[in-house]
Amino acid sequence: MGHNPTALEASNPIDIYRSHISELLAPITGKSAKDIYERLSWTQTFDKGDLGLAVPSLRVPPKEASAKASEWSQNFPDSDLVEKPVVAGTFLQFFFKPHPLSKLIVPSILQKKTLYGTNPKLGLRDEADPTKGKKRMVIDFSSPNIAKPFHAGHLRSTIIGGFLANLYEAAGWDVVRLNYLGDWGRQFGLLANAFQMLGSEEKLEKDPIGHLYDIYVEINRISKPEEDEIKEKKDALTQASANGKDTTELEKEIQALESKSVNEKARQYFKRMEEGDEAALATWRRFRDLSIQRYKKTYSRLNIHYDVYGGESTVELERMDRAVKQLEESGLSEESQGAIIVDLTKNPKTKKLGKALVRKRDGSSLYLTRDIGEAYKRVEVYQPDKLVYVVASQQELHLAQLFKILELMGHSDIAEKCQHISFGMVQGMSTRKGTVKFLDDILRDVGEKMHEVMQTNKTKYEQVENPEQTADTLGITAVMVQDMSGKRINGYEFSLDRMTSFEGDTGPYLQYAHARLCSITRKAGLSAEDLESADLSLLSESHAINLVRALSSWPDVVQNTLKTQEPVTVLSYLFKMTHMLSSSYEVLQVVGSEPEIKKARMALYKAARQVLNNGMKLLGLNPVERM
Ligand code: ARG
């Protein structure tokens, strides 16, 4: 790109500047424009410029670096876009010229609207040849277990996974959102029987997730004394045989207890399911379908939809058999007490991955085996370039074993595409009424709290059209922003008071910033044509200039987030930008200003609202217009 950049075509305006600066520097420095381009870096704060260049990073000996910096700055030619670089030791600081920047950025944002920040080229398999198609990512996230609580780990996976899916889509990837439900295993035999004994059709229809959980808890309560008794007898049996006593009586007793136990019935039921018995499967399928219906409602409150509801049940036996066989044939697995394991401790390089169980003694499959089969399946069905697993750090070992086993089996092509997106724990997630079981409970609770907070300002409250719904949205924002406020790997303490506060970097603060911009827009009452004709060179105050600089970097922030894969990269940017906004309002008034100045400032605020809106949507938030 040369001297005449067209911002409307470029996805990332900062790239225009990078190209421009590198082209000007190349002849002066004798370095290649490409090398320079890659080394132009972000600055921490705007007083250090918009882009920086560490001279030693271009293989200039440290001793000569500061002399070179001065020399290059002196020789830097006049440019329409950037000032002569400022020398700071061995650093060059590049400042964008304010007026060309405003003229480039503000109209570009107003024209691109929701597309500002997206960059469809990044996701192309081959940038030079779009006919080769987009890169594809399969992302497994949320993935709760039916009939068990939706815990904080699932909440984080939902939030982070939803965000990453949006992010890759904004970068032009083809994203397959997949919910890999925990929907298979002996507990479904238990549950089906329990439903016959204790279930209610009515309750199941009304609240499937809650009802299934309740009967699951209840049946476990019934089963507990049975299992305790069996264990007691078994201990007695071990004792007796050690003492050389006759054990026939005890053995009979144990058998009798076991055969009529809830657990044994569950095992038998699940066996029928695994054998494909339609009657047995019908009940299970109902549980699954009703649960999915319910999940869908909750996910839509979080702006999340799935392309596929898969799950452990959907991994074909045949695929798993094939995997286990392949493991045996390649000599990777071995028998151990009737079960089949992969002993990763034999090789010093994989020692810490331990021994992985792939088939139980009774021949039944396991979580890990299903994941191996499922990985094959994802590759066959979707031919992805990337397979992402958004799962809590507690399952680090499981996923490391999975990826390693795939690799050892000769599927390093698959293993290379796999990535575990890990995250830390949430402490103390509970509602005000007690410990939490389901996502809906938390969202309701936080929404109610936000409703209370909103009511403390009567005048504003009365102007909100649908206060309950707004409170609900604010509550969800509060939960999500709290979750995304740190690096993924750090856990945090779930705090209702902190997250619902308007002070500090919280969800409600972000929503407030958005609503305020909407309010300014309403009050200004300018048309789109008014804003198009605005003379942007009137944006001369440092507050306005800095705001434009911040807005210009949004697409670059998105691009950088693809590297960090951290929601906090986006969130920090949005907070930085909204802080700049709130300190601007005093200085850059719209209502009451001269007509031309009013237009220019309104164009700037409208662009800021667009960027804030785009950023919030990328995070999965629903920006509100009034609150
Ligand atoms: N259902 C699992 C759990 O709740 C998470 C599944 C994660 N995905 C996977 N492919 N293993 O622990």
XYZ file of C-alpha atoms and ligand atoms in Angstrom:
639
model
C 0.000 0.000 0.000
C 1.371 3.353 -0.955
C 0.716 6.968 -0.239
C -2.959 7.090 -1.035
C -4.601 4.720 1.372
C -8.295 4.199 1.121
C -9.506 3.615 4.616
C -12.869 2.487 3.423
C -11.332 -0.520 1.781
C -8.857 -1.378 4.474
C -10.042 -3.507 7.357
C -7.390 -2.282 9.720
C -6.431 1.408 9.502
C -3.378 0.884 11.668
C -2.046 -1.386 8.947
C -2.195 1.540 6.543
C 0.081 3.452 8.869
C 2.358 0.484 9.379
C 2.784 0.103 5.622
C 3.250 3.795 5.130
C 5.885 4.155 7.854
C 7.799 1.077 6.764
C 7.889 2.239 3.186
C 9.253 5.613 4.217
C 11.821 4.070 6.539
C 13.094 1.314 4.284
C 15.253 3.483 1.990
C 16.585 5.514 4.919
C 17.551 2.546 7.040
C 18.543 0.007 4.444
C 16.236 -2.477 6.167
C 13.419 -4.223 4.392
C 9.957 -2.696 4.636
C 8.648 -6.091 5.717
C 11.015 -6.304 8.687
C 10.121 -2.805 9.788
C 6.411 -3.473 9.375
C 6.596 -6.454 11.689
C 8.487 -4.585 14.369
C 6.267 -1.546 14.608
C 4.620 -2.050 17.953
C 1.841 -0.793 20.135
C 2.538 1.930 22.651
C 1.326 1.731 26.224
C -0.032 5.269 26.283
C -0.705 7.880 23.648
C 1.987 10.223 24.982
C 4.488 7.685 23.619
C 3.022 7.886 20.129
C 0.635 5.688 18.189
C 3.267 3.235 17.037
C 6.789 2.626 18.278
C 9.921 1.121 16.857
C 12.727 -0.311 18.967
C 15.764 0.363 16.813
C 17.790 -2.582 18.227
C 15.006 -4.934 17.105
C 16.203 -4.321 13.542
C 19.566 -5.903 14.281
C 21.266 -2.585 14.955
C 24.086 -3.072 17.497
C 23.060 -1.618 20.893
C 25.974 0.829 20.851
C 24.824 2.437 17.631
C 21.109 2.288 18.333
C 20.536 5.743 19.731
C 22.675 7.416 17.046
C 20.748 5.509 14.388
C 17.448 6.527 15.963
C 18.404 10.216 15.642
C 19.710 9.767 12.139
C 16.584 7.977 10.929
C 14.341 10.555 12.518
C 16.244 13.414 10.873
C 16.080 11.797 7.471
C 12.413 10.899 7.758
C 10.637 12.629 4.828
C 7.545 14.788 5.053
C 4.383 12.778 5.165
C 0.685 13.551 4.992
C -0.076 10.956 7.610
C 2.615 10.955 10.287
C 4.816 13.475 12.060
C 8.579 13.170 12.049
C 9.340 10.425 14.595
C 10.257 11.497 18.120
C 13.485 9.988 19.444
C 13.360 8.484 22.921
C 16.676 6.776 23.555
C 16.834 3.864 21.160
C 13.137 4.161 20.421
C 11.304 5.970 17.669
C 7.828 7.225 18.460
C 5.415 7.779 15.605
C 2.501 10.157 16.048
C -0.319 10.095 13.524
C -1.274 13.525 12.205
C -4.639 14.302 13.827
C -6.672 15.763 10.981
C -5.936 13.200 8.311
C -6.602 10.543 10.925
C -10.021 11.952 11.867
C -10.973 12.275 8.216
C -9.906 8.721 7.586
C -11.403 7.070 10.635
C -14.673 8.746 11.551
C -16.386 8.398 8.130
C -15.014 4.900 7.794
C -16.658 3.839 11.080
C -19.922 5.549 10.241
C -20.010 3.799 6.921
C -18.905 0.348 8.002
C -21.060 0.289 11.108
C -21.153 -3.225 12.591
C -18.442 -4.337 10.191
C -15.864 -1.949 11.607
C -13.335 -4.173 13.333
C -14.108 -7.292 11.359
C -11.512 -8.550 8.943
C -12.788 -11.343 6.719
C -9.438 -11.764 5.003
C -7.736 -13.153 8.087
C -9.771 -16.335 7.924
C -9.000 -17.196 4.340
C -7.127 -20.443 3.771
C -5.088 -18.554 1.220
C -5.206 -14.781 1.307
C -4.166 -14.508 -2.315
C -6.790 -16.933 -3.510
C -10.222 -16.548 -1.887
C -11.634 -19.434 -3.913
C -9.785 -21.799 -1.583
C -12.349 -20.904 1.037
C -12.375 -20.001 4.687
C -10.589 -21.685 7.520
C -12.914 -23.667 9.698
C -12.948 -24.020 13.448
C -14.962 -26.458 15.516
C -15.414 -25.067 18.990
C -16.662 -27.254 21.838
C -17.942 -25.076 24.650
C -20.361 -25.027 27.577
C -20.977 -28.782 27.233
C -22.902 -29.369 30.468
C -23.987 -32.719 31.838
C -27.679 -33.509 31.692
C -29.271 -34.050 35.119
C -26.306 -32.546 36.881
C -25.853 -28.954 37.979
C -24.594 -26.397 35.531
C -21.615 -25.291 37.567
C -19.278 -22.312 37.409
C -16.960 -24.217 35.083
C -19.743 -24.546 32.546
C -20.620 -20.883 32.951
C -17.068 -19.822 32.180
C -16.835 -22.195 29.253
C -20.077 -20.747 27.878
C -18.929 -17.149 28.184
C -15.388 -17.644 26.928
C -16.411 -20.055 24.187
C -19.200 -17.791 22.965
C -16.736 -14.944 22.762
C -14.065 -16.924 20.906
C -16.643 -18.133 18.404
C -17.652 -14.520 17.699
C -14.034 -13.444 17.490
C -13.049 -16.013 14.883
C -16.177 -15.281 12.921
C -15.267 -11.582 12.904
C -11.922 -12.653 11.502
C -13.610 -14.420 8.632
C -13.438 -17.980 9.909
C -16.181 -20.475 9.394
C -17.122 -21.403 12.949
C -18.976 -24.541 13.996
C -20.391 -24.077 17.501
C -20.752 -27.419 19.157
C -22.274 -28.372 22.477
C -20.818 -31.705 23.537
C -23.329 -32.724 26.173
C -22.601 -35.121 28.983
C -25.562 -37.244 27.937
C -24.367 -40.836 28.193
C -23.397 -43.221 30.927
C -24.840 -45.371 33.653
C -26.407 -42.377 35.390
C -29.010 -42.293 32.614
C -30.082 -45.795 33.548
C -30.375 -44.560 37.091
C -32.336 -41.554 35.988
C -34.779 -43.481 33.787
C -35.600 -45.865 36.606
C -35.832 -43.001 39.042
C -38.279 -41.237 36.797
C -40.524 -44.295 36.786
C -40.452 -44.416 40.572
C -40.494 -40.736 41.479
C -41.018 -38.647 38.386
C -43.831 -36.343 37.375
C -44.759 -35.722 33.753
C -45.997 -32.295 34.614
C -42.824 -31.231 36.363
C -40.709 -32.690 33.592
C -42.503 -30.603 30.987
C -42.319 -27.475 33.077
C -38.754 -27.598 34.304
C -36.932 -30.589 32.849
C -33.465 -29.620 34.026
C -34.579 -28.918 37.571
C -36.831 -31.939 37.811
C -34.285 -34.389 36.447
C -31.752 -33.040 38.847
C -34.158 -33.427 41.770
C -34.953 -37.034 41.022
C -31.291 -37.722 40.398
C -30.470 -36.447 43.860
C -33.375 -38.398 45.328
C -32.421 -41.702 43.724
C -28.858 -41.298 44.882
C -30.192 -40.760 48.387
C -32.120 -44.029 48.124
C -29.182 -45.866 46.670
C -26.691 -44.717 49.283
C -27.761 -46.996 52.209
C -27.992 -49.928 49.789
C -24.470 -49.358 48.605
C -23.262 -48.862 52.164
C -24.753 -52.184 53.181
C -23.192 -53.970 50.222
C -19.838 -52.461 51.040
C -20.148 -53.528 54.673
C -20.879 -57.120 53.655
C -18.012 -57.099 51.196
C -15.628 -55.937 53.886
C -16.921 -58.689 56.152
C -16.358 -61.162 53.349
C -12.749 -60.107 52.900
C -12.231 -60.434 56.661
C -13.902 -63.849 56.777
C -11.929 -65.301 53.926
C -8.704 -63.925 55.399
C -9.562 -65.768 58.606
C -10.307 -68.924 56.658
C -13.998 -68.915 57.499
C -16.841 -70.172 55.354
C -18.140 -67.312 53.163
C -20.954 -68.942 51.166
C -23.662 -67.339 53.269
C -22.155 -63.855 52.899
C -21.689 -64.312 49.188
C -25.359 -65.194 48.778
C -26.391 -62.188 50.797
C -24.259 -59.858 48.720
C -25.627 -61.261 45.508
C -29.181 -60.873 46.743
C -28.561 -57.289 47.796
C -26.830 -56.412 44.576
C -29.431 -57.918 42.284
C -32.255 -55.877 43.753
C -30.245 -52.688 44.195
C -31.063 -49.457 42.428
C -27.565 -49.403 41.024
C -27.781 -52.818 39.454
C -31.085 -51.931 37.847
C -29.469 -48.810 36.471
C -26.601 -50.844 35.071
C -29.025 -53.166 33.342
C -31.018 -50.289 31.987
C -27.944 -48.591 30.600
C -26.815 -51.869 29.091
C -30.082 -51.974 27.162
C -29.428 -48.448 26.002
C -25.970 -49.342 24.787
C -27.413 -52.313 22.931
C -29.747 -49.963 21.122
C -32.998 -51.051 22.783
C -35.520 -48.547 21.418
C -37.796 -48.572 24.454
C -34.918 -47.843 26.782
C -33.603 -45.150 24.468
C -36.960 -43.440 24.109
C -37.039 -42.283 27.724
C -33.452 -41.125 27.615
C -34.094 -39.272 24.377
C -36.990 -37.411 25.921
C -34.838 -36.294 28.825
C -32.214 -35.141 26.413
C -34.571 -33.308 24.058
C -36.404 -31.523 26.847
C -33.141 -30.503 28.474
C -31.812 -29.127 25.203
C -34.996 -27.092 24.721
C -34.431 -25.567 28.121
C -30.733 -24.929 27.558
C -31.530 -23.195 24.295
C -33.694 -20.657 26.097
C -30.952 -19.863 28.550
C -28.276 -19.687 25.891
C -30.316 -17.244 23.875
C -30.361 -14.887 26.880
C -26.583 -14.972 26.570
C -26.711 -14.399 22.798
C -25.408 -17.860 22.157
C -26.629 -20.338 19.613
C -25.234 -23.689 18.577
C -24.838 -25.272 15.199
C -24.775 -28.730 16.728
C -26.015 -30.308 19.914
C -23.813 -33.348 20.026
C -22.616 -35.135 23.069
C -21.030 -38.261 24.401
C -24.033 -40.289 23.260
C -23.395 -39.411 19.639
C -19.997 -41.053 19.419
C -20.611 -44.299 17.568
C -19.448 -47.535 19.211
C -17.870 -48.487 15.943
C -15.639 -45.421 16.009
C -14.491 -46.123 19.546
C -13.849 -49.772 18.768
C -11.750 -48.692 15.847
C -9.780 -46.396 18.124
C -9.198 -49.048 20.768
C -8.182 -51.574 18.140
C -5.756 -49.162 16.576
C -4.231 -48.516 19.976
C -3.767 -52.242 20.507
C -2.319 -52.858 17.070
C 0.158 -50.051 17.344
C 1.287 -51.471 20.672
C 0.365 -48.305 22.528
C -2.132 -49.883 24.862
C -1.843 -52.831 27.185
C -3.998 -54.887 29.465
C -4.017 -54.103 33.106
C -6.272 -56.093 35.435
C -8.704 -56.798 32.658
C -8.902 -53.186 31.556
C -7.052 -51.533 28.696
C -4.724 -48.665 29.447
C -2.219 -46.473 27.644
C 0.818 -46.151 29.879
C 2.294 -42.755 29.096
C 4.773 -42.946 31.959
C 7.052 -45.291 29.999
C 8.354 -42.482 27.848
C 10.187 -39.831 29.877
C 8.760 -37.152 27.606
C 5.154 -38.018 28.420
C 5.786 -39.264 31.931
C 3.681 -36.662 33.659
C 0.629 -37.650 31.649
C 0.299 -40.841 33.697
C -1.655 -43.905 32.721
C -4.819 -43.388 30.750
C -7.686 -45.851 30.963
C -9.357 -46.412 27.594
C -11.596 -49.407 28.259
C -13.061 -50.634 31.509
C -12.980 -54.181 32.699
C -16.635 -54.689 31.775
C -15.885 -53.524 28.237
C -17.682 -50.222 28.558
C -16.219 -47.071 27.109
C -15.017 -44.038 28.966
C -14.965 -40.276 28.766
C -11.509 -40.394 27.189
C -12.352 -43.105 24.654
C -15.417 -41.157 23.618
C -13.329 -38.055 23.157
C -10.920 -39.946 20.900
C -13.801 -41.235 18.778
C -15.389 -37.802 18.781
C -12.178 -36.131 17.583
C -12.103 -38.499 14.592
C -15.672 -37.668 13.938
C -15.169 -33.906 14.062
C -12.332 -34.201 11.587
C -14.288 -36.429 9.219
C -17.489 -34.433 9.324
C -16.155 -30.881 9.311
C -12.599 -31.068 7.981
C -11.598 -28.284 10.343
C -8.376 -26.299 10.472
C -8.721 -25.931 14.198
C -10.393 -27.912 16.987
C -10.939 -25.925 20.152
C -11.958 -27.311 23.539
C -13.071 -24.690 26.039
C -12.826 -26.626 29.287
C -11.816 -25.842 32.884
C -8.207 -26.281 33.939
C -9.230 -29.261 36.096
C -9.423 -31.235 32.878
C -5.968 -30.254 31.699
C -4.661 -33.782 32.180
C -7.604 -35.318 30.358
C -7.113 -33.113 27.313
C -3.344 -33.464 27.346
C -3.805 -37.247 27.346
C -6.327 -36.980 24.534
C -4.071 -34.873 22.315
C -1.008 -36.991 23.081
C -2.774 -40.260 22.367
C -4.072 -38.926 19.056
C -0.546 -37.953 18.159
C 0.960 -41.291 19.179
C -1.693 -43.102 17.185
C -0.264 -41.457 14.093
C -2.751 -38.621 13.920
C -0.357 -35.796 14.568
C -2.258 -33.949 11.828
C -5.292 -33.949 14.124
C -3.362 -33.354 17.329
C -1.713 -30.268 15.838
C -5.089 -28.690 15.200
C -6.325 -29.288 18.727
C -6.190 -26.599 21.339
C -7.342 -26.607 24.919
C -8.604 -23.187 25.965
C -8.243 -23.474 29.695
C -9.524 -21.294 32.517
C -9.380 -21.071 36.289
C -11.996 -21.629 38.948
C -14.718 -19.373 40.262
C -15.047 -19.306 44.029
C -18.252 -18.820 45.909
C -20.769 -18.793 43.111
C -24.046 -18.755 44.964
C -27.366 -17.013 44.846
C -28.699 -14.969 47.700
C -30.944 -17.852 48.652
C -28.216 -20.420 48.866
C -25.862 -22.372 46.696
C -26.564 -22.340 43.043
C -27.596 -25.248 40.936
C -28.412 -23.849 37.558
C -27.447 -21.000 35.353
C -30.970 -19.615 35.382
C -30.846 -19.262 39.160
C -27.785 -17.049 39.002
C -29.053 -14.955 36.141
C -32.377 -14.394 37.859
C -30.693 -13.404 41.086
C -28.307 -10.933 39.484
C -31.161 -9.497 37.412
C -33.205 -8.900 40.567
C -30.298 -7.165 42.200
C -29.856 -4.906 39.155
C -33.566 -4.114 39.284
C -33.135 -2.903 42.869
C -30.152 -0.793 41.861
C -32.089 0.774 38.975
C -34.992 1.706 41.215
C -32.779 3.900 43.353
C -32.989 6.514 40.566
C -36.732 7.057 40.206
C -36.682 9.612 37.357
C -34.498 7.515 35.114
C -36.252 4.330 36.083
C -39.565 5.724 34.899
C -38.171 6.432 31.434
C -37.075 2.875 30.836
C -39.610 1.148 28.677
C -39.221 -2.372 29.920
C -37.381 -2.164 33.242
C -37.502 -5.890 34.072
C -35.981 -6.825 30.776
C -33.342 -4.119 31.046
C -32.509 -5.291 34.562
C -32.141 -8.799 33.218
C -29.786 -7.628 30.466
C -27.754 -5.589 32.939
C -27.527 -8.575 35.262
C -26.250 -10.810 32.495
C -23.752 -8.143 31.467
C -22.576 -7.894 35.076
C -21.924 -11.627 35.292
C -20.176 -11.792 31.941
C -17.977 -8.752 32.425
C -16.864 -9.977 35.825
C -15.941 -13.262 34.216
C -13.935 -11.641 31.445
C -12.138 -9.085 33.610
C -9.006 -11.095 34.195
C -6.868 -13.495 32.268
C -8.669 -16.743 31.678
C -6.307 -18.819 33.746
C -6.902 -16.748 36.872
C -9.857 -17.737 38.938
C -11.935 -15.148 40.739
C -14.354 -14.714 43.584
C -17.966 -14.447 42.471
C -19.208 -11.213 44.025
C -22.735 -10.006 43.467
C -22.030 -6.630 45.040
C -18.926 -5.897 43.051
C -20.241 -6.955 39.683
C -23.495 -4.981 39.981
C -21.790 -1.744 41.029
C -21.587 1.252 38.718
C -18.224 2.133 40.089
C -15.093 0.587 38.703
C -14.746 -1.457 35.551
C -18.000 -3.371 35.683
C -20.683 -4.490 33.270
C -23.179 -1.850 34.412
C -20.510 0.830 33.884
C -20.019 -0.305 30.292
C -23.760 -0.368 29.664
C -24.082 3.076 31.197
C -21.402 4.407 28.833
C -23.349 3.031 25.892
C -26.705 4.342 27.098
C -25.181 7.774 27.638
C -23.951 7.944 24.055
C -27.420 6.956 22.887
C -28.922 9.688 25.001
C -26.567 12.300 23.533
C -27.530 11.135 20.057
C -31.247 11.469 20.839
C -30.809 14.937 22.279
C -28.652 16.192 19.413
C -31.318 15.258 16.863
C -28.974 15.355 13.858
C -29.554 13.400 10.674
C -27.137 11.032 8.963
C -26.617 13.668 6.239
C -25.777 16.263 8.884
C -23.067 13.989 10.204
C -21.723 13.108 6.765
C -21.226 16.778 5.994
C -19.425 17.419 9.292
C -16.100 19.228 9.056
C -13.909 16.881 11.063
C -10.977 19.247 11.155
C -12.969 21.034 13.844
C -12.056 18.182 16.169
C -9.002 19.971 17.463
C -9.064 19.461 21.242
C -6.723 16.852 22.633
C -9.697 14.949 24.065
C -11.202 14.640 20.605
C -7.916 13.721 18.976
C -7.146 11.042 21.518
C -10.585 9.588 21.151
C -10.084 9.317 17.397
C -6.729 7.635 17.978
C -8.388 5.124 20.280
C -11.164 4.427 17.773
C -8.669 3.907 14.998
C -7.025 1.086 16.887
C -10.143 -1.055 17.362
C -9.565 -3.336 14.341
C -5.989 -3.816 15.478
C -7.221 -4.757 18.959
C -9.440 -7.412 17.403
C -6.525 -8.718 15.393
C -4.337 -8.790 18.478
C -7.043 -10.649 20.403
C -6.727 -13.494 17.929
C -3.229 -13.888 19.306
C -4.019 -13.534 23.007
C -7.346 -15.409 22.770
C -8.290 -13.478 25.904
C -11.598 -11.629 26.295
C -9.788 -9.223 28.619
C -7.859 -7.831 25.635
C -11.131 -6.496 24.240
C -12.550 -5.556 27.601
C -9.517 -3.491 28.672
C -9.703 -1.610 25.412
C -13.394 -0.850 25.917
C -12.772 0.403 29.449
C -9.892 2.556 28.323
C -12.065 4.027 25.607
C -15.081 4.616 27.866
C -12.878 6.315 30.461
C -11.690 8.674 27.740
C -15.297 9.295 26.801
C -16.432 10.158 30.289
C -13.652 12.688 30.691
C -14.557 14.203 27.310
C -18.160 15.137 27.972
C -17.263 18.254 29.953
C -14.935 19.495 27.237
C -16.670 18.320 24.104
C -20.290 19.328 24.534
C -22.743 18.707 21.775
C -25.978 20.365 22.772
C -25.448 24.107 22.988
C -22.362 24.215 20.739
C -22.037 26.072 17.439
C -23.874 24.141 14.662
C -20.678 23.077 12.821
C -18.884 22.047 15.999
C -21.973 20.248 17.156
C -22.000 18.216 13.939
C -18.328 17.287 14.158
C -18.562 16.238 17.806
C -21.718 14.287 17.218
C -20.045 12.421 14.359
C -17.232 11.531 16.741
C -19.604 10.337 19.472
C -21.611 8.378 16.994
C -18.445 6.638 15.837
C -17.527 5.967 19.467
C -20.949 4.479 20.123
C -20.512 2.222 17.120
C -17.154 0.949 18.304
C -18.429 0.399 21.844
C -21.444 -1.405 20.453
C -19.292 -3.593 18.207
C -16.972 -4.429 21.084
C -19.808 -5.311 23.432
C -21.453 -7.506 20.812
C -18.179 -9.267 20.168
C -18.022 -10.090 23.868
C -21.564 -11.436 23.636
C -23.226 -8.532 25.456
C -26.505 -6.839 24.574
C -25.924 -3.067 24.620
C -28.902 -1.170 26.069
C -30.088 2.248 24.868
C -31.603 3.415 28.127
C -31.190 2.344 31.688
N -19.271 -32.535 29.971
C -17.932 -32.285 30.433
C -17.972 -31.800 31.870
O -18.935 -31.214 32.269
C -17.204 -31.282 29.593
C -16.967 -31.718 28.170
C -15.842 -30.975 27.534
N -15.574 -31.392 26.187
C -14.961 -32.505 25.841
N -14.839 -32.769 24.552
N -14.421 -33.309 26.726
O -17.029 -31.991 32.604
